[in-house]
XYZ file of C-alpha atoms in Angstrom:
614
model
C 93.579 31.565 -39.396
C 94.117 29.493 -42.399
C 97.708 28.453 -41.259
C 96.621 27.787 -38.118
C 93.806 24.945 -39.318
C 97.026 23.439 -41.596
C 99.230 23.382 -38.457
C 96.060 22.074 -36.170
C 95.564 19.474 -39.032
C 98.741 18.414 -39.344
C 99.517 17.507 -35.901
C 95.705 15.635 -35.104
C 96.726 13.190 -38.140
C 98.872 11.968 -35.123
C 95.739 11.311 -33.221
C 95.099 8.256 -35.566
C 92.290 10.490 -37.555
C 94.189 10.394 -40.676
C 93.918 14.343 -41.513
C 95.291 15.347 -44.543
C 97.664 18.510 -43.437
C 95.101 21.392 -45.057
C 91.470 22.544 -44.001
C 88.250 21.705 -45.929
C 89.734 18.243 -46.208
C 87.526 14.854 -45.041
C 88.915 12.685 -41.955
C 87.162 9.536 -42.928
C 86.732 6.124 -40.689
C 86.957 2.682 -41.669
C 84.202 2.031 -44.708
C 81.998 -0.560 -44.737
C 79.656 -1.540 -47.164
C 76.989 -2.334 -45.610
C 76.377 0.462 -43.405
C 74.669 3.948 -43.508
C 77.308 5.896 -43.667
C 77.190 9.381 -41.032
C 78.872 12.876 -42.170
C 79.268 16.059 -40.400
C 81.176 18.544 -39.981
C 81.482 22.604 -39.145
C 83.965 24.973 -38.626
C 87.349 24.051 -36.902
C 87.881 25.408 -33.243
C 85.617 23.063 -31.517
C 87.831 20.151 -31.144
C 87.594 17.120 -30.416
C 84.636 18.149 -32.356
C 84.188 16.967 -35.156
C 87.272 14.774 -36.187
C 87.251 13.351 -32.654
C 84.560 11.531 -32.951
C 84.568 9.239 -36.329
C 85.495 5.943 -35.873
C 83.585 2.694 -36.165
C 80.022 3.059 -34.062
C 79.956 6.831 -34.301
C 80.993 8.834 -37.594
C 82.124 7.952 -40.789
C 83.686 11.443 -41.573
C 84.398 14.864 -41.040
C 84.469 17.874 -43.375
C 86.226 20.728 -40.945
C 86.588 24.464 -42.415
C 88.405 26.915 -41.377
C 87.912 28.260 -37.980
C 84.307 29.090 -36.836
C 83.628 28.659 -40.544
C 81.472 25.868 -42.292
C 83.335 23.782 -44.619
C 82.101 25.113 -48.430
C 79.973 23.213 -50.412
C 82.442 21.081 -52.595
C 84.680 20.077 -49.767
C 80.997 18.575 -48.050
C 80.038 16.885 -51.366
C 83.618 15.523 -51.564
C 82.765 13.467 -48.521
C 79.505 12.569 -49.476
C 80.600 10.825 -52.589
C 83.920 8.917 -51.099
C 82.145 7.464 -48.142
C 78.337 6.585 -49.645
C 77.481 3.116 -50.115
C 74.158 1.625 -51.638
C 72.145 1.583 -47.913
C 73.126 5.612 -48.038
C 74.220 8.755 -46.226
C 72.855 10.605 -43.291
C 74.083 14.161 -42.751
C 73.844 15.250 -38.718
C 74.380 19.488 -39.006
C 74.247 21.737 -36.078
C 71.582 24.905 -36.173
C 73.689 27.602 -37.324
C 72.493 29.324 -41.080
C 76.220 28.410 -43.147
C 76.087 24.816 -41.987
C 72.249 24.448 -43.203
C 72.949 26.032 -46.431
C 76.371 24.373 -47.363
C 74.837 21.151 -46.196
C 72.055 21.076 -47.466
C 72.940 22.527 -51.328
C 76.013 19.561 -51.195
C 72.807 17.095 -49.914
C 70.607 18.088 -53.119
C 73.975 17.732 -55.846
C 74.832 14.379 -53.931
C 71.194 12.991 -54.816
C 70.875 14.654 -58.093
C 74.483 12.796 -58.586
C 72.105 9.255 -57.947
C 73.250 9.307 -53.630
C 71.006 8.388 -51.310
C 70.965 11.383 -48.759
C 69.314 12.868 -45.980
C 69.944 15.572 -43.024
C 68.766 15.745 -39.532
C 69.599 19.331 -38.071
C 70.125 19.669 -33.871
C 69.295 22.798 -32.125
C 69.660 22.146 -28.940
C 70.583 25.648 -27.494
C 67.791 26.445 -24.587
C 69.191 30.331 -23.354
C 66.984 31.695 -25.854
C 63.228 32.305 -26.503
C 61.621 29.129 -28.632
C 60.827 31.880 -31.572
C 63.279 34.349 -32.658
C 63.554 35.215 -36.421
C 63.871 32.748 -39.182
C 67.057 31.386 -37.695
C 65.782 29.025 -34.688
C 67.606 27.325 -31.940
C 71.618 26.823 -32.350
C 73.515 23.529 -32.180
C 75.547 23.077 -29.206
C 77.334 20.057 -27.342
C 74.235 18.034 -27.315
C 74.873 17.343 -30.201
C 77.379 15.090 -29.554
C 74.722 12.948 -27.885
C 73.181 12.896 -31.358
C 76.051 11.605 -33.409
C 76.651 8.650 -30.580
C 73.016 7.565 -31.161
C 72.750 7.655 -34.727
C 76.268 5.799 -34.935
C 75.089 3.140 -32.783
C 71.618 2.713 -35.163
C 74.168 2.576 -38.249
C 76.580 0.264 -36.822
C 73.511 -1.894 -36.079
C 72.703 -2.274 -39.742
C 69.305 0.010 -39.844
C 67.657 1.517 -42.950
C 68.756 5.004 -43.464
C 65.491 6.022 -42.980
C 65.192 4.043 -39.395
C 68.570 6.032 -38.252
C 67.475 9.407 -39.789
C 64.517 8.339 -37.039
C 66.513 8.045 -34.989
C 69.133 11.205 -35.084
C 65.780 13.301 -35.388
C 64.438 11.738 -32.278
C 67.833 12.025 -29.945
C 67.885 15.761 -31.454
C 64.526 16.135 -29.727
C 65.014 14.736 -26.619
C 68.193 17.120 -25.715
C 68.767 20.604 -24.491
C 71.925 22.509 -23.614
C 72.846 26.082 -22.211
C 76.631 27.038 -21.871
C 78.513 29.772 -19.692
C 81.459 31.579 -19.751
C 84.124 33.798 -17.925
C 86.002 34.426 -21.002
C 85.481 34.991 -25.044
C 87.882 32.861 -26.808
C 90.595 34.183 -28.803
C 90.879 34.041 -32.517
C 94.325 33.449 -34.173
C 96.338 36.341 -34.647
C 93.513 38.846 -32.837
C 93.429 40.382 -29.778
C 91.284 39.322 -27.484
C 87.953 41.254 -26.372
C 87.150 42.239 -23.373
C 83.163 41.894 -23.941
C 82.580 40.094 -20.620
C 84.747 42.390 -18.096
C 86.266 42.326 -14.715
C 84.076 39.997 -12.192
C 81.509 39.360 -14.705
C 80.220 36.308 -16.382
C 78.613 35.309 -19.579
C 75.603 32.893 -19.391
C 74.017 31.475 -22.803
C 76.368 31.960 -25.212
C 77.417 29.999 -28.542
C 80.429 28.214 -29.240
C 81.415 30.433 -31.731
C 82.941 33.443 -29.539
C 79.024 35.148 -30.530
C 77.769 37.626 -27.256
C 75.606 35.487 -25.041
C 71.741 36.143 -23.202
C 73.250 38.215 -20.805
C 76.164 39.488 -18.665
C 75.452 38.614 -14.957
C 77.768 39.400 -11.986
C 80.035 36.590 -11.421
C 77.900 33.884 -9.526
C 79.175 30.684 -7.395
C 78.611 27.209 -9.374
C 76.156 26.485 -7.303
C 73.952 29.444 -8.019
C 75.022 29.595 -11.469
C 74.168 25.586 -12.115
C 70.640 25.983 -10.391
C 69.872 28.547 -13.080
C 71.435 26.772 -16.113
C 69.392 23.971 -15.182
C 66.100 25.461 -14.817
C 66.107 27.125 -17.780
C 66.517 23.813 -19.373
C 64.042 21.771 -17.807
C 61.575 24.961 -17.961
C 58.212 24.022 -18.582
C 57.159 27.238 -20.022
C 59.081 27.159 -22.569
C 59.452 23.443 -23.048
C 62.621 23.251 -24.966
C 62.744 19.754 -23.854
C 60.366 16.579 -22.861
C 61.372 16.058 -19.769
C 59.044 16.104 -16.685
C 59.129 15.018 -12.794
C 60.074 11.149 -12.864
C 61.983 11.182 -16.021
C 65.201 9.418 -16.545
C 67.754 11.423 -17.781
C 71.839 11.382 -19.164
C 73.987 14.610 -18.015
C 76.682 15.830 -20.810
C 79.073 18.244 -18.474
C 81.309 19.960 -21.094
C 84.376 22.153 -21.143
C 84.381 25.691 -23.374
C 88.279 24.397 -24.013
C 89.878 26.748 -21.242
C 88.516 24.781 -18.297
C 90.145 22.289 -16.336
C 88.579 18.911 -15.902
C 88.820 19.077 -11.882
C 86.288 22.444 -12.631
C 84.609 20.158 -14.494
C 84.115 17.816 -12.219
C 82.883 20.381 -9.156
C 80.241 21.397 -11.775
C 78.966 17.731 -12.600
C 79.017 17.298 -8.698
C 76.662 20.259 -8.113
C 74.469 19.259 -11.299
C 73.633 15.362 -10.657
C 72.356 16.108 -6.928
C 69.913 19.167 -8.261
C 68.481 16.964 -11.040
C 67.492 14.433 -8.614
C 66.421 16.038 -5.471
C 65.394 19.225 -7.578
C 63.598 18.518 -10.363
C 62.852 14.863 -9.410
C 65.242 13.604 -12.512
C 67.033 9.439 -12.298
C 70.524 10.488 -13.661
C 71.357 7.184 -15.958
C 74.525 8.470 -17.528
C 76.867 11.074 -16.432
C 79.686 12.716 -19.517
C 82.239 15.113 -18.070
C 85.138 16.612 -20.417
C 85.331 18.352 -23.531
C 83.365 17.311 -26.352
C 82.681 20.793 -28.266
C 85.015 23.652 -27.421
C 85.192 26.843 -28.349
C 88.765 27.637 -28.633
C 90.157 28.921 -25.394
C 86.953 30.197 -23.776
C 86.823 29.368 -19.997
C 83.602 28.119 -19.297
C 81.167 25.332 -19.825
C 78.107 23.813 -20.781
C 74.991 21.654 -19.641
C 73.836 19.077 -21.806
C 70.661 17.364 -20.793
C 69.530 14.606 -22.514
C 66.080 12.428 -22.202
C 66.848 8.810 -21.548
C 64.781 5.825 -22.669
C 66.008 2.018 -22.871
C 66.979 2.874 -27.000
C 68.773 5.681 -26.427
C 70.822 4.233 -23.200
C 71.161 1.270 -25.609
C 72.886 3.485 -28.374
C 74.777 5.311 -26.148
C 76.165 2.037 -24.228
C 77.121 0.466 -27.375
C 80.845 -0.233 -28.552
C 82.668 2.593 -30.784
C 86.305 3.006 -31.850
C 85.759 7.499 -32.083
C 89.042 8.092 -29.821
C 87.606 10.981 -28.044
C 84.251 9.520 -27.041
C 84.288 9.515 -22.954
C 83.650 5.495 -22.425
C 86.847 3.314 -23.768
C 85.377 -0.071 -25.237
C 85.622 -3.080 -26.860
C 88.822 -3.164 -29.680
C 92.068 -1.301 -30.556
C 91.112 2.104 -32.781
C 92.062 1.553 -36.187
C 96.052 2.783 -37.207
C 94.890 4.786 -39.706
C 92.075 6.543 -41.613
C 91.809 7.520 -45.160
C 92.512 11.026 -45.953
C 90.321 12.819 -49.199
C 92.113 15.902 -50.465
C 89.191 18.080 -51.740
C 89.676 18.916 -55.391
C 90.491 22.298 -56.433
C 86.723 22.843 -57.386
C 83.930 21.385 -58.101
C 84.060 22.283 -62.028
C 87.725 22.879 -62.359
C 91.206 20.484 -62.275
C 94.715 22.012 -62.688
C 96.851 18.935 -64.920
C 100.574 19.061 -64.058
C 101.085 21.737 -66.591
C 99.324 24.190 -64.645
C 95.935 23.954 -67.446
C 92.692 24.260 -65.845
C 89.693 21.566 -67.128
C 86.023 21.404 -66.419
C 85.547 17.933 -64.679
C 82.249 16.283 -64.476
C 81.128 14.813 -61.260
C 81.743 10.767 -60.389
C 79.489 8.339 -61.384
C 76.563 7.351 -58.721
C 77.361 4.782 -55.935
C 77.779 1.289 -55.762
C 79.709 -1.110 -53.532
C 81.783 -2.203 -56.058
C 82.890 1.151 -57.222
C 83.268 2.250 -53.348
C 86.804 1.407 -53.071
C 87.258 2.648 -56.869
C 86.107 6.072 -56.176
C 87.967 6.500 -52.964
C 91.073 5.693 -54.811
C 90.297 8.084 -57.759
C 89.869 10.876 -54.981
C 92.669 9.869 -52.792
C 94.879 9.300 -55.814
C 94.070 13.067 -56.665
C 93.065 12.352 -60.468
C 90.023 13.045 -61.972
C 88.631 12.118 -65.177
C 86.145 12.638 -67.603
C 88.447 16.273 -68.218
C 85.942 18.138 -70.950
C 87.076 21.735 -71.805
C 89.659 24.488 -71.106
C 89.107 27.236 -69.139
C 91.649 30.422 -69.437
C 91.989 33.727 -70.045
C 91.333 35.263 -73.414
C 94.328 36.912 -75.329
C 92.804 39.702 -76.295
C 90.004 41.130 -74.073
C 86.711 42.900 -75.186
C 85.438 46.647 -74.569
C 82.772 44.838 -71.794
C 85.990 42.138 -70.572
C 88.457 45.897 -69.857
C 85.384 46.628 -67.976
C 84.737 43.878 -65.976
C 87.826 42.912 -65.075
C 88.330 46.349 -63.912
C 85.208 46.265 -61.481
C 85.919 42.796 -60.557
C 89.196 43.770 -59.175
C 88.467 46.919 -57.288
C 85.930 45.144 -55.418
C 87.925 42.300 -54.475
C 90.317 44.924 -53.531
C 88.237 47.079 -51.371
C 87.150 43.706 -49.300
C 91.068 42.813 -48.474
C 91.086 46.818 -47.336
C 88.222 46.215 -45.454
C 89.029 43.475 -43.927
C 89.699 44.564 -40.208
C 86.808 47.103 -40.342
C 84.606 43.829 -40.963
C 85.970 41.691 -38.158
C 85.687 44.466 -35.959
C 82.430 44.941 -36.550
C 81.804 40.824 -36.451
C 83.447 40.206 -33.464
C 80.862 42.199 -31.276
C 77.770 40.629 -33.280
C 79.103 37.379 -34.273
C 82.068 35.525 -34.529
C 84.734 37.990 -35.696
C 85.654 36.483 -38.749
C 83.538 38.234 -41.696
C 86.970 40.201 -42.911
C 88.847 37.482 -42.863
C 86.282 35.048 -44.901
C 85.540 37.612 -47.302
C 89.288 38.553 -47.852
C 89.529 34.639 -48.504
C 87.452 34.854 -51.379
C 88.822 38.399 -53.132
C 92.080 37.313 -52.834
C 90.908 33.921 -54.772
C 89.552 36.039 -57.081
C 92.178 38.377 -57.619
C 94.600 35.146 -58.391
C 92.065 33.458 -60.546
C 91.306 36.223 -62.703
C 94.887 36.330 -63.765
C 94.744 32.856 -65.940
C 91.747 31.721 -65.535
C 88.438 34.002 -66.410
C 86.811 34.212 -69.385
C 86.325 37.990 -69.266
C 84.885 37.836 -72.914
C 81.821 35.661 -71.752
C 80.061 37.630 -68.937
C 77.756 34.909 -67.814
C 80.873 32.313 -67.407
C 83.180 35.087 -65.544
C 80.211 35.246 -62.895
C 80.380 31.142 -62.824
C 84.107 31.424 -62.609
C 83.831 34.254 -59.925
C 80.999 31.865 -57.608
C 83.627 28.617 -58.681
C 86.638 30.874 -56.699
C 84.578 31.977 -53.472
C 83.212 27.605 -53.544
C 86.813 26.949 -53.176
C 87.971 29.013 -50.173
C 85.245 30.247 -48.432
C 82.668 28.321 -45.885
C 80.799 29.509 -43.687
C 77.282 31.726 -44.726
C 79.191 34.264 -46.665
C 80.742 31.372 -48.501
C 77.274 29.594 -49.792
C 75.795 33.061 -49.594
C 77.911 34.273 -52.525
C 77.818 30.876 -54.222
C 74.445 31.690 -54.425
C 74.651 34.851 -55.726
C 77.056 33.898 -58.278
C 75.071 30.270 -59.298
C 71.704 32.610 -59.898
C 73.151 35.783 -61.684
C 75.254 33.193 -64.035
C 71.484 31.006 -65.040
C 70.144 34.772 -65.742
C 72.838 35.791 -67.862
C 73.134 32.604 -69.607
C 69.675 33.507 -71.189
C 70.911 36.420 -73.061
C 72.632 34.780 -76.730
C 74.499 38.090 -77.265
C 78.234 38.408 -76.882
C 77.287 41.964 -75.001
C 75.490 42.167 -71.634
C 72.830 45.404 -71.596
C 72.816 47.234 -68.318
C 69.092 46.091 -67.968
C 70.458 42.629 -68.264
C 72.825 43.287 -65.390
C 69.976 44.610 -63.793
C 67.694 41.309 -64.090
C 70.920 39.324 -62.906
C 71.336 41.372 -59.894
C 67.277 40.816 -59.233
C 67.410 37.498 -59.625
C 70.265 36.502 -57.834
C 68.794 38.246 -54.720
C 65.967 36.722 -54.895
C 67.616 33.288 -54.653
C 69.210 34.546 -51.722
C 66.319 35.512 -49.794
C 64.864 32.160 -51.071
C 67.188 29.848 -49.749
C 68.735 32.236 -46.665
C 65.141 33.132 -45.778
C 65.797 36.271 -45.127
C 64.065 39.646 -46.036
C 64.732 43.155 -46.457
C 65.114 44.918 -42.757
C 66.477 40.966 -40.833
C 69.395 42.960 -40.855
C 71.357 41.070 -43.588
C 73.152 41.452 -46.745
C 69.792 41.806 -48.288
C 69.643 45.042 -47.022
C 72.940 46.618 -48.840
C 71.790 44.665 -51.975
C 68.177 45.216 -52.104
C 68.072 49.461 -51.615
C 70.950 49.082 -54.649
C 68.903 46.885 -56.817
C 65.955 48.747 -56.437
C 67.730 52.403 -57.262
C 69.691 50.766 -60.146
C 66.586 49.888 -61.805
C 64.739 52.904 -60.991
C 67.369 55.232 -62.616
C 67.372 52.625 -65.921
C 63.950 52.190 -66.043
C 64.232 56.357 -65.977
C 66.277 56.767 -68.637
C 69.683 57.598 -66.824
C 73.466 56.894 -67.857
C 74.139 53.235 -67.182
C 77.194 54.539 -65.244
C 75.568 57.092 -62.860
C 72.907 54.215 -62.019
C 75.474 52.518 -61.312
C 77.225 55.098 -58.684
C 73.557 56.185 -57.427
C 72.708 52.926 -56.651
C 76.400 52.245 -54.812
C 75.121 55.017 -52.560
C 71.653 53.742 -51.512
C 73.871 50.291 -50.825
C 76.007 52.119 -48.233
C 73.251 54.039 -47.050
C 71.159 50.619 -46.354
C 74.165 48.553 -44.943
C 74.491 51.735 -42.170
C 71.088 51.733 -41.858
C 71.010 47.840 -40.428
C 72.415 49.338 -37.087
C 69.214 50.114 -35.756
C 67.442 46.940 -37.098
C 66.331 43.989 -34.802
C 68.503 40.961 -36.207
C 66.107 38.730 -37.437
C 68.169 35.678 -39.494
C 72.281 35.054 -39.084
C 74.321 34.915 -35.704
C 72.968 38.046 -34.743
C 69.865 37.016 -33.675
C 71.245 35.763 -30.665
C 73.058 39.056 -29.778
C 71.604 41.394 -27.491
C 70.195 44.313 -28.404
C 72.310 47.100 -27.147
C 75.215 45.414 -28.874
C 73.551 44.964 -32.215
C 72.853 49.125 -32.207
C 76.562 50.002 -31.822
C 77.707 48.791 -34.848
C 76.380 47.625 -38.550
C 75.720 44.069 -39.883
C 79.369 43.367 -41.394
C 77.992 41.107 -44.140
C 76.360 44.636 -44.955
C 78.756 46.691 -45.035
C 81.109 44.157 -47.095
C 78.287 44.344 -49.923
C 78.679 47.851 -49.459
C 82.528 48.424 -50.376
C 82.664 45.910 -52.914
C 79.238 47.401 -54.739
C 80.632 50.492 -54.232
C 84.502 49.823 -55.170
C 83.174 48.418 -58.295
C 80.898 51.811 -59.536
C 83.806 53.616 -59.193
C 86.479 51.604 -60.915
C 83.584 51.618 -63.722
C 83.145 55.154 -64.027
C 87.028 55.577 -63.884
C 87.704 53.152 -66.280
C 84.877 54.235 -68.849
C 86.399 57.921 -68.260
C 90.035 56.625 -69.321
C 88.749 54.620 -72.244
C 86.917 57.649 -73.220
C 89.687 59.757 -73.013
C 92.007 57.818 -75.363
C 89.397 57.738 -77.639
């Protein structure tokens, strides 16, 4: 899927958006000083979403990752830093757990950096009951509404707190529910055949993810009257709007539907909001705005109109793939923003690897200076080496020989996982995680300090930043960013297995602080937190290090099978129904579980060769 983002990437540069031919990079309007400047982003696959839509009255940039995949943390910040001005940066992220996270942890190193930043999140989705987890409404095609409001208040020279007002107010004021004849097809998979022969699919995601329900295939008509009144319901009151309220109708296409379909559906919808529900239809969208690959279907966005918000919406914007053509030619060109390699690494020409320490803080007169140090693709302020040690430790042989046989057993894994993700989310968990052990496995090679425990971890979390979006992505950032603070504490050379212990402890626990999730929300958590717990048990007991180790490998397996009878409280699956949840495991699970396990193993092995030449 990765080659297919470079080839999508390299042919929308075409499109005037100024891509730079590789995924995770930043499409970037014209700058202007004395603006708020608006970034978002998500996973590719939704186009024209997101790229579509910056231009001069709508969105500065773009951060797309790979497809159905948030863009990771240093490609987000990347953006941040080449577009922010003095008057600051507003963040508009759609409801979906890796967005939030990557966001948000790019948000809080942009304003420790001396940035200006804030983030309004849109869930807009209305096929689902108002409480459900920790995880909360999703972001759909509404929120396209959102970015065309908040452009509008930025173009107009507000405060970035007046258009964070406003972003959070348009988020409010819309709802959307989608349908679908078809799932959409992944590159290079097979397409399922969840929905079946003369069925339909009626609030699902954009993100391939099982909707509400499978219904007999319905007319429009039928199908639109239902849509719609599960929108404007006032039990559950997704939205504001009542009898007498004025109102703007979004009509968009899935990506497989034509606009004359389209068009029959926006025909059926504007004469039920009026003589229906009693609704003045202001503004009418039909086309698509947010797709989801080739899934034939569509969705109903329904927004709440007031004199502002027709206002923003009327005003003029250069975004080539915004429905109303106005005022100007769209600019030639847009500057591209390679991301850099990572956030605390730079390769030189020789092929060394440097820490780098982030840019200085904003200003407009180092705007145009920073955008040319990023566009340029050199980085200063290079501080220290990182490589490989010559000669590796007793602990380093060890490592590095867990380290790979858990990378390993994720690439192995990797079409178990998608199987399993593809009926309980988006179908992609192999080929994410395979994206980071295969990082791994290449970085380890030169770059690794396998003498320093603490720094391999940092080096391990500074791979999976670089490659890997998404939840999993921040997720294991996470993991890696916490484990590497614990070990840092210890001032021996050698890490104690009780050490290891605390790292693992800690580094769930920042997990479940900033995912939100617990033990039984069907998660990660629950491969990770049955290991932890055994691990320390059989320490605490007095057992070999190494069969604590392989014990608790087991109680991970046995807790990542376990999730398939748990009620998916945080992640994608919470939206999934629940006979499809109970036929198969939570893949972010079960990929704990063969790497945890993998890495016992090659341990025990390893210690048994080592012993043996001894």
């Amino acid at each position: 899927m990765f080659e297919c983002c470079e080839s999508f990437s390299n042919g929308l540069k075409f499109e005037n958006i100024g891509v730079d031919p590789a995924p995770n990079n930043l499409n970037l309007g014209t700058i202007r000083h004395t603006f708020v400047f608006l970034d978002t982003g998500g996973g590719s696959g939704h186009e024209p979403a997101h790229a579509g839509f910056v231009g001069e009255g709508m969105l500065t940039a773009a951060i797309c990752g790979d497809i159905f995949t948030s863009p990771p943390v240093d490609s987000i910040l990347a953006g941040i830093r080449a577009v922010t001005g003095t008057k600051g940066c507003l963040l508009i992220v759609k409801n979906y757990t890796g967005d939030r996270l990557n966001f948000g942890l790019a948000a809080e190193k942009a304003k420790a950096e001396g940035y200006k930043v804030e983030m309004v999140i849109v869930g807009d989705d209305c096929a689902l009951p108002p409480l459900r987890g920790i995880t909360g409404r999703r972001g759909l095609a509404g929120t396209i509404l959102v970015h065309k409001v908040a452009g509008a208040a930025a173009a107009a020279g507000l405060s970035l707190a007046d258009v964070t007002t406003e972003a959070k107010k348009a988020s409010e004021l819309v709802g959307t529910m989608g349908v679908a004849l078809s799932v959409c097809t992944l590159p290079g998979q097979v397409t399922s055949d969840r929905v079946g022969t003369g069925k339909m699919e009626i609030g699902l995601g954009i993100h391939g993810e099982p909707g509400a329900a499978v219904v007999d295939l319905q007319s429009v008509d039928i199908m639109v009257s239902h849509v719609l009144s599960q929108i404007l319901s006032l039990e559950t009151q997704y939205v504001p709007i009542t009898r007498g309220s004025r109102v703007v109708l979004m009509t968009n296409g899935l990506g497989a539907t034509p606009l004359m379909e389209l068009m029959i559906a926006t025909g059926k919808i504007v004469p039920k909001l009026q003589v229906e529900h009693g609704l003045a239809v202001d503004r009418v969208y039909t086309g698509s705005f947010m797709t989801s690959l080739d899934m034939a279907g569509f969705s109903i966005s329904i927004m709440k109109a007031d004199p502002e918000i027709l206002h923003r919406l009327d005003a003029p914007t250069q975004a080539p793939y915004w429905p109303v053509g106005v005022s100007g030619a769209r600019p030639l060109a847009k500057i591209p923003v390679p991301v850099p390699r990572s956030s605390s690494r730079k390769t030189d020409e020789m092929g060394n690897v440097y820490l780098v320490q982030p840019p200085c803080p904003p200003t407009d007169e180092n705007l145009m200076e920073r955008l040319t140090m990023i566009v340029g693709g050199s980085v200063k302020n290079i501080t220290a080496e990182l490589s490989r040690p010559q000669h590796l430790t007793v602990q380093a042989c060890l490592l590095e020989a867990a380290i790979e046989a858990a990378a390993n057993a994720v690439i192995n894994n990797k079409d178990a996982l998608n199987d399993y993700d593809s009926k309980v989310g988006d179908g992609d968990c192999g080929t994410t995680m395979c994206r980071g052990a295969q990082a791994i496995l290449n970085d380890i090679k030169n770059y690794y300090p396998l003498n320093d425990a603490a720094e391999t971890v940092n080096e391990i979390g500074a791979s999976i930043s670089r490659v890997m979006g998404g939840t999993s992505g921040i997720m294991y950032n996470i993991f890696c960013a916490a484990a590497y603070a614990k070990l840092k504490d210890n001032t021996n050379s050698v890490v104690t297995c009780k050490q290891w212990a605390d790292a693992l402890d800690t580094a769930i626990s920042k997990i479940s602080k900033y995912g939100g999730a617990l033990k039984g929300y069907r998660t990660m958590l629950d491969a990770l937190i049955p290991a932890a717990s055994v691990l320390r048990w059989e320490l605490d007991s007095g057992a070999d290090p190494i069969s604590a180790f392989v014990l608790s490998s087991e109680a991970a397996s046995n807790g990542a099978k376990s999730t398939q009878q748990m009620q998916a409280q945080a992640g994608r699956s919470t939206y999934v129904r629940a006979e499809i949840l109970t036929s198969v495991p939570d893949p972010g699970a079960m990929a704990v579980a063969a790497w945890y396990s993998a890495a016992a193993l090659a341990l025990k092995e390893k210690m048994g060769e080592m012993g043996h030449k001894s």
